[in-house]
PDB file of C-alpha atoms in Angstrom:
ATOM      1  CA  MET A   3       0.000   0.000   0.000  1.00 90.00           C
ATOM      2  CA  ASN A   4       1.187   3.519  -0.781  1.00 95.00           C
ATOM      3  CA  TYR A   5       0.580   5.205   2.573  1.00 96.00           C
ATOM      4  CA  GLN A   6       1.384   8.674   1.242  1.00 94.00           C
ATOM      5  CA  LYS A   7      -1.409   8.352  -1.340  1.00 95.00           C
ATOM      6  CA  GLU A   8      -3.775   7.129   1.367  1.00 96.00           C
ATOM      7  CA  LEU A   9      -2.846  10.174   3.439  1.00 96.00           C
ATOM      8  CA  ASP A  10      -3.373  12.476   0.439  1.00 95.00           C
ATOM      9  CA  LYS A  11      -6.916  11.149  -0.017  1.00 96.00           C
ATOM     10  CA  LEU A  12      -7.741  11.639   3.648  1.00 96.00           C
ATOM     11  CA  LEU A  13      -6.290  15.145   3.819  1.00 96.00           C
ATOM     12  CA  SER A  14      -8.260  16.134   0.730  1.00 95.00           C
ATOM     13  CA  VAL A  15     -11.473  15.192   2.541  1.00 94.00           C
ATOM     14  CA  LEU A  16     -10.429  16.873   5.794  1.00 93.00           C
ATOM     15  CA  SER A  17      -9.486  20.122   4.073  1.00 90.00           C
ATOM     16  CA  GLU A  18     -13.099  20.535   2.916  1.00 91.00           C
ATOM     17  CA  ARG A  19     -14.464  20.407   6.474  1.00 90.00           C
ATOM     18  CA  LYS A  20     -14.874  23.486   8.640  1.00 88.00           C
ATOM     19  CA  LYS A  21     -13.747  21.883  11.902  1.00 93.00           C
ATOM     20  CA  VAL A  22     -10.025  21.345  12.384  1.00 97.00           C
ATOM     21  CA  PRO A  23      -9.499  17.791  13.718  1.00 98.00           C
ATOM     22  CA  ASP A  24      -7.191  16.966  16.633  1.00 98.00           C
ATOM     23  CA  ILE A  25      -4.324  14.508  16.281  1.00 98.00           C
ATOM     24  CA  LEU A  26      -2.106  12.925  18.924  1.00 98.00           C
ATOM     25  CA  LEU A  27       1.271  12.538  17.246  1.00 98.00           C
ATOM     26  CA  HIS A  28       3.800  10.278  18.918  1.00 98.00           C
ATOM     27  CA  ALA A  29       7.164  12.039  18.684  1.00 98.00           C
ATOM     28  CA  CYS A  30      10.548  10.359  18.990  1.00 96.00           C
ATOM     29  CA  CYS A  31      12.749  13.475  18.728  1.00 97.00           C
ATOM     30  CA  ALA A  32      12.837  17.043  17.393  1.00 97.00           C
ATOM     31  CA  PRO A  33      14.522  16.345  14.020  1.00 97.00           C
ATOM     32  CA  CYS A  34      12.036  13.629  13.063  1.00 97.00           C
ATOM     33  CA  SER A  35       9.115  15.694  14.350  1.00 98.00           C
ATOM     34  CA  SER A  36      10.101  18.894  12.546  1.00 98.00           C
ATOM     35  CA  TYR A  37       8.768  18.106   9.075  1.00 98.00           C
ATOM     36  CA  CYS A  38       5.843  16.063  10.419  1.00 98.00           C
ATOM     37  CA  ILE A  39       4.594  19.029  12.454  1.00 98.00           C
ATOM     38  CA  GLU A  40       5.145  21.457   9.594  1.00 97.00           C
ATOM     39  CA  TYR A  41       3.136  19.197   7.297  1.00 97.00           C
ATOM     40  CA  LEU A  42       0.324  18.061   9.596  1.00 98.00           C
ATOM     41  CA  SER A  43      -0.323  21.418  11.270  1.00 98.00           C
ATOM     42  CA  ARG A  44      -1.864  22.631   8.004  1.00 96.00           C
ATOM     43  CA  TYR A  45      -4.710  20.183   8.573  1.00 97.00           C
ATOM     44  CA  PHE A  46      -4.780  19.390  12.314  1.00 98.00           C
ATOM     45  CA  ASN A  47      -4.401  20.764  15.789  1.00 98.00           C
ATOM     46  CA  VAL A  48      -1.324  18.723  16.700  1.00 98.00           C
ATOM     47  CA  THR A  49      -0.424  17.460  20.159  1.00 98.00           C
ATOM     48  CA  LEU A  50       3.062  15.987  20.321  1.00 98.00           C
ATOM     49  CA  PHE A  51       3.200  12.979  22.629  1.00 98.00           C
ATOM     50  CA  PHE A  52       6.706  12.265  23.900  1.00 98.00           C
ATOM     51  CA  TYR A  53       6.626   8.658  25.074  1.00 98.00           C
ATOM     52  CA  ASN A  54       9.949   6.894  24.582  1.00 98.00           C
ATOM     53  CA  PRO A  55      10.951   4.473  27.355  1.00 98.00           C
ATOM     54  CA  ASN A  56      13.415   2.926  24.894  1.00 98.00           C
ATOM     55  CA  ILE A  57      15.802   5.882  25.057  1.00 97.00           C
ATOM     56  CA  PHE A  58      19.164   5.150  26.652  1.00 97.00           C
ATOM     57  CA  THR A  59      20.164   6.983  28.963  1.00 96.00           C
ATOM     58  CA  ASP A  60      18.086   9.390  31.087  1.00 97.00           C
ATOM     59  CA  ILE A  61      20.501  12.170  30.072  1.00 97.00           C
ATOM     60  CA  GLU A  62      19.814  11.418  26.415  1.00 97.00           C
ATOM     61  CA  TYR A  63      16.078  11.196  27.082  1.00 98.00           C
ATOM     62  CA  ASN A  64      15.999  14.636  28.740  1.00 98.00           C
ATOM     63  CA  LYS A  65      18.101  16.139  25.964  1.00 97.00           C
ATOM     64  CA  ARG A  66      15.694  14.908  23.274  1.00 97.00           C
ATOM     65  CA  ALA A  67      12.629  16.038  25.223  1.00 98.00           C
ATOM     66  CA  SER A  68      14.114  19.509  25.809  1.00 98.00           C
ATOM     67  CA  GLU A  69      15.061  19.908  22.179  1.00 97.00           C
ATOM     68  CA  LEU A  70      11.561  19.000  21.018  1.00 98.00           C
ATOM     69  CA  LYS A  71       9.991  21.508  23.421  1.00 98.00           C
ATOM     70  CA  ARG A  72      12.414  24.211  22.271  1.00 98.00           C
ATOM     71  CA  PHE A  73      11.618  23.540  18.635  1.00 97.00           C
ATOM     72  CA  ILE A  74       7.863  23.835  19.223  1.00 97.00           C
ATOM     73  CA  GLU A  75       8.307  27.085  21.163  1.00 97.00           C
ATOM     74  CA  GLU A  76      10.473  28.642  18.440  1.00 97.00           C
ATOM     75  CA  SER A  77       8.281  27.615  15.489  1.00 96.00           C
ATOM     76  CA  ARG A  78       5.038  29.026  14.096  1.00 95.00           C
ATOM     77  CA  TYR A  79       2.262  26.923  12.582  1.00 96.00           C
ATOM     78  CA  PRO A  80      -1.155  27.418  10.915  1.00 96.00           C
ATOM     79  CA  ASN A  81      -2.994  25.516  13.670  1.00 97.00           C
ATOM     80  CA  LYS A  82      -2.369  24.800  17.338  1.00 98.00           C
ATOM     81  CA  VAL A  83       0.697  22.711  18.252  1.00 98.00           C
ATOM     82  CA  SER A  84       1.227  21.565  21.844  1.00 98.00           C
ATOM     83  CA  TYR A  85       3.329  19.082  23.804  1.00 98.00           C
ATOM     84  CA  ILE A  86       2.650  16.446  26.441  1.00 98.00           C
ATOM     85  CA  GLU A  87       5.054  13.951  27.948  1.00 98.00           C
ATOM     86  CA  GLU A  88       4.596  10.534  29.507  1.00 97.00           C
ATOM     87  CA  ASP A  89       6.703   9.435  32.486  1.00 97.00           C
ATOM     88  CA  TYR A  90      10.088   7.981  31.577  1.00 98.00           C
ATOM     89  CA  ASN A  91      10.150   4.325  32.619  1.00 98.00           C
ATOM     90  CA  PRO A  92      12.816   2.279  30.767  1.00 98.00           C
ATOM     91  CA  SER A  93      11.664  -0.956  32.432  1.00 98.00           C
ATOM     92  CA  GLU A  94       8.596  -0.861  30.145  1.00 98.00           C
ATOM     93  CA  PHE A  95      10.889  -1.126  27.144  1.00 98.00           C
ATOM     94  CA  TYR A  96      13.123  -3.849  28.603  1.00 98.00           C
ATOM     95  CA  GLU A  97      10.115  -5.962  29.588  1.00 98.00           C
ATOM     96  CA  THR A  98       8.669  -5.597  26.092  1.00 98.00           C
ATOM     97  CA  VAL A  99      11.819  -6.696  24.238  1.00 97.00           C
ATOM     98  CA  ARG A 100      12.955  -9.401  26.664  1.00 97.00           C
ATOM     99  CA  GLY A 101      14.278 -12.345  24.637  1.00 97.00           C
ATOM    100  CA  TYR A 102      14.885 -10.174  21.558  1.00 96.00           C
ATOM    101  CA  GLU A 103      17.983  -8.348  22.765  1.00 95.00           C
ATOM    102  CA  ALA A 104      20.241 -10.016  20.173  1.00 93.00           C
ATOM    103  CA  CYS A 105      17.995  -9.228  17.186  1.00 93.00           C
ATOM    104  CA  LYS A 106      19.481  -7.228  14.352  1.00 91.00           C
ATOM    105  CA  GLU A 107      18.544  -3.577  14.191  1.00 90.00           C
ATOM    106  CA  GLY A 108      15.357  -2.998  12.230  1.00 92.00           C
ATOM    107  CA  ARG A 109      13.834  -6.412  12.964  1.00 94.00           C
ATOM    108  CA  GLU A 110      11.515  -7.966  15.579  1.00 97.00           C
ATOM    109  CA  ARG A 111      12.875  -6.042  18.567  1.00 97.00           C
ATOM    110  CA  CYS A 112      12.208  -2.778  16.766  1.00 97.00           C
ATOM    111  CA  TYR A 113       8.701  -3.892  15.806  1.00 97.00           C
ATOM    112  CA  LEU A 114       7.960  -4.594  19.465  1.00 98.00           C
ATOM    113  CA  CYS A 115       9.258  -1.125  20.319  1.00 98.00           C
ATOM    114  CA  TYR A 116       7.023   0.469  17.660  1.00 98.00           C
ATOM    115  CA  GLU A 117       4.042  -1.367  19.105  1.00 98.00           C
ATOM    116  CA  LEU A 118       4.843  -0.405  22.697  1.00 98.00           C
ATOM    117  CA  ARG A 119       4.905   3.299  21.864  1.00 98.00           C
ATOM    118  CA  LEU A 120       1.979   3.228  19.453  1.00 98.00           C
ATOM    119  CA  ASP A 121      -0.176   1.267  21.882  1.00 98.00           C
ATOM    120  CA  LYS A 122       0.297   3.940  24.547  1.00 98.00           C
ATOM    121  CA  THR A 123      -0.419   6.653  21.966  1.00 98.00           C
ATOM    122  CA  ALA A 124      -3.587   4.994  20.672  1.00 98.00           C
ATOM    123  CA  ARG A 125      -4.888   4.370  24.177  1.00 98.00           C
ATOM    124  CA  LYS A 126      -4.306   7.993  25.195  1.00 98.00           C
ATOM    125  CA  ALA A 127      -5.835   9.284  21.962  1.00 98.00           C
ATOM    126  CA  ALA A 128      -8.974   7.264  22.625  1.00 98.00           C
ATOM    127  CA  GLU A 129      -9.186   8.239  26.299  1.00 98.00           C
ATOM    128  CA  ASP A 130      -8.699  11.962  25.617  1.00 98.00           C
ATOM    129  CA  GLY A 131     -10.989  12.163  22.590  1.00 98.00           C
ATOM    130  CA  TYR A 132      -8.547  12.836  19.762  1.00 98.00           C
ATOM    131  CA  ASP A 133      -9.820  12.346  16.223  1.00 98.00           C
ATOM    132  CA  TYR A 134      -6.606  10.638  15.034  1.00 98.00           C
ATOM    133  CA  PHE A 135      -3.297   9.253  16.227  1.00 98.00           C
ATOM    134  CA  CYS A 136      -0.026   8.798  14.351  1.00 98.00           C
ATOM    135  CA  THR A 137       3.751   8.711  14.833  1.00 98.00           C
ATOM    136  CA  THR A 138       6.772  10.519  13.428  1.00 98.00           C
ATOM    137  CA  LEU A 139       8.701   7.232  13.151  1.00 98.00           C
ATOM    138  CA  SER A 140       8.001   6.669   9.453  1.00 97.00           C
ATOM    139  CA  ILE A 141      10.085   9.696   8.456  1.00 97.00           C
ATOM    140  CA  SER A 142      13.284   7.732   9.014  1.00 95.00           C
ATOM    141  CA  PRO A 143      14.685   5.796   6.036  1.00 93.00           C
ATOM    142  CA  LEU A 144      15.741   3.186   8.614  1.00 91.00           C
ATOM    143  CA  LYS A 145      12.192   2.531   9.882  1.00 94.00           C
ATOM    144  CA  ASN A 146       9.743   0.077   8.344  1.00 96.00           C
ATOM    145  CA  ALA A 147       6.747   2.225   7.353  1.00 97.00           C
ATOM    146  CA  ASP A 148       4.702  -0.800   6.307  1.00 97.00           C
ATOM    147  CA  LYS A 149       5.102  -2.407   9.736  1.00 98.00           C
ATOM    148  CA  ILE A 150       4.360   0.905  11.515  1.00 98.00           C
ATOM    149  CA  ASN A 151       1.123   1.334   9.563  1.00 98.00           C
ATOM    150  CA  GLN A 152       0.057  -2.274  10.077  1.00 98.00           C
ATOM    151  CA  ILE A 153       0.437  -1.798  13.829  1.00 98.00           C
ATOM    152  CA  GLY A 154      -1.358   1.545  13.683  1.00 98.00           C
ATOM    153  CA  TYR A 155      -4.386   0.139  11.874  1.00 98.00           C
ATOM    154  CA  ARG A 156      -4.609  -2.792  14.275  1.00 98.00           C
ATOM    155  CA  LEU A 157      -4.478  -0.538  17.331  1.00 98.00           C
ATOM    156  CA  ALA A 158      -7.078   1.762  15.770  1.00 98.00           C
ATOM    157  CA  ASP A 159      -9.486  -1.180  15.796  1.00 98.00           C
ATOM    158  CA  THR A 160      -8.508  -2.118  19.348  1.00 98.00           C
ATOM    159  CA  TYR A 161      -9.061   1.360  20.812  1.00 98.00           C
ATOM    160  CA  ASN A 162     -11.691   2.667  18.399  1.00 98.00           C
ATOM    161  CA  VAL A 163      -9.712   5.730  17.349  1.00 98.00           C
ATOM    162  CA  SER A 164      -8.632   6.587  13.784  1.00 98.00           C
ATOM    163  CA  TRP A 165      -5.085   5.891  12.622  1.00 98.00           C
ATOM    164  CA  LEU A 166      -3.544   8.413  10.218  1.00 98.00           C
ATOM    165  CA  PRO A 167      -1.726   6.452   7.479  1.00 98.00           C
ATOM    166  CA  SER A 168       1.667   7.915   6.719  1.00 97.00           C
ATOM    167  CA  ASP A 169       5.108   7.481   5.258  1.00 97.00           C
ATOM    168  CA  PHE A 170       6.630  10.856   6.064  1.00 97.00           C
ATOM    169  CA  LYS A 171       9.930  10.148   4.306  1.00 97.00           C
ATOM    170  CA  LYS A 172       8.055  10.436   0.982  1.00 94.00           C
ATOM    171  CA  ARG A 173       7.936  13.737  -0.945  1.00 93.00           C
ATOM    172  CA  GLU A 174      11.422  14.506   0.428  1.00 95.00           C
ATOM    173  CA  GLY A 175      10.110  14.649   3.983  1.00 96.00           C
ATOM    174  CA  PHE A 176      13.366  13.298   5.389  1.00 97.00           C
ATOM    175  CA  LYS A 177      15.341  15.866   3.385  1.00 97.00           C
ATOM    176  CA  ARG A 178      13.104  18.648   4.730  1.00 97.00           C
ATOM    177  CA  SER A 179      13.658  17.412   8.295  1.00 97.00           C
ATOM    178  CA  ILE A 180      17.416  17.803   7.767  1.00 97.00           C
ATOM    179  CA  GLU A 181      16.897  21.343   6.440  1.00 97.00           C
ATOM    180  CA  LEU A 182      14.757  22.265   9.453  1.00 97.00           C
ATOM    181  CA  SER A 183      17.333  20.715  11.782  1.00 97.00           C
ATOM    182  CA  ARG A 184      19.968  23.015  10.317  1.00 97.00           C
ATOM    183  CA  GLU A 185      17.671  26.035  10.411  1.00 97.00           C
ATOM    184  CA  TYR A 186      16.838  25.546  14.103  1.00 97.00           C
ATOM    185  CA  ASN A 187      20.218  24.077  15.047  1.00 97.00           C
ATOM    186  CA  LEU A 188      18.547  20.931  16.366  1.00 96.00           C
ATOM    187  CA  TYR A 189      20.462  18.231  18.151  1.00 94.00           C
ATOM    188  CA  ARG A 190      20.567  15.204  15.821  1.00 92.00           C
ATOM    189  CA  GLN A 191      21.410  12.034  17.706  1.00 91.00           C
ATOM    190  CA  ASP A 192      23.554   9.348  16.058  1.00 88.00           C
ATOM    191  CA  TYR A 193      21.542   6.345  17.263  1.00 89.00           C
ATOM    192  CA  CYS A 194      17.854   5.499  17.288  1.00 91.00           C
ATOM    193  CA  GLY A 195      17.367   5.388  21.030  1.00 93.00           C
ATOM    194  CA  CYS A 196      17.905   2.108  22.852  1.00 95.00           C
ATOM    195  CA  GLU A 197      21.163   0.714  24.188  1.00 94.00           C
ATOM    196  CA  PHE A 198      21.080  -2.005  21.511  1.00 93.00           C
ATOM    197  CA  SER A 199      21.059   0.596  18.743  1.00 91.00           C
ATOM    198  CA  VAL A 200      24.058   2.268  20.392  1.00 89.00           C
ATOM    199  CA  LYS A 201      25.991  -0.980  19.985  1.00 83.00           C
TER     200      LYS A 201
END
């Protein structure tokens, strides 16, 4: 499935409505979020949801959270953009990936990590009455957009909240995120997040 084309169809419908829908957007870091916010804020009120128990260490976690908050404060968007943060609890990640520590990067351990973070996002979106939920993860050329969307659609059914299909690396989204990172002097980490990706 071409998730960008699916998103185009949906945004075309939404743009004809008078009410601006609300989306809970799981955010992994400021660089990945930059283009996603720029793009989605034309159509949605965006709430960034920073939930990343996979990040190693707490110093790195706080650095990424701070940088995302700074970026939001320094940027201007067509619709409302806000930020909320879940408690940092790395044990949630380690419990989720137990037995998969030796997996190669980009395989089953990563899929479990996607699901952990998307499950929390979908549940919160449903509880707080958001119209949609999504994640910035698909902007990375190293992330499996097909797997991310499969998980998103499944969780949408579980929690009865709409998943926004996406592959944000398309249409030079990743390139634009690099440009915005330079423009705002954003900290760009050199590993995905967990201690296994550091190795």
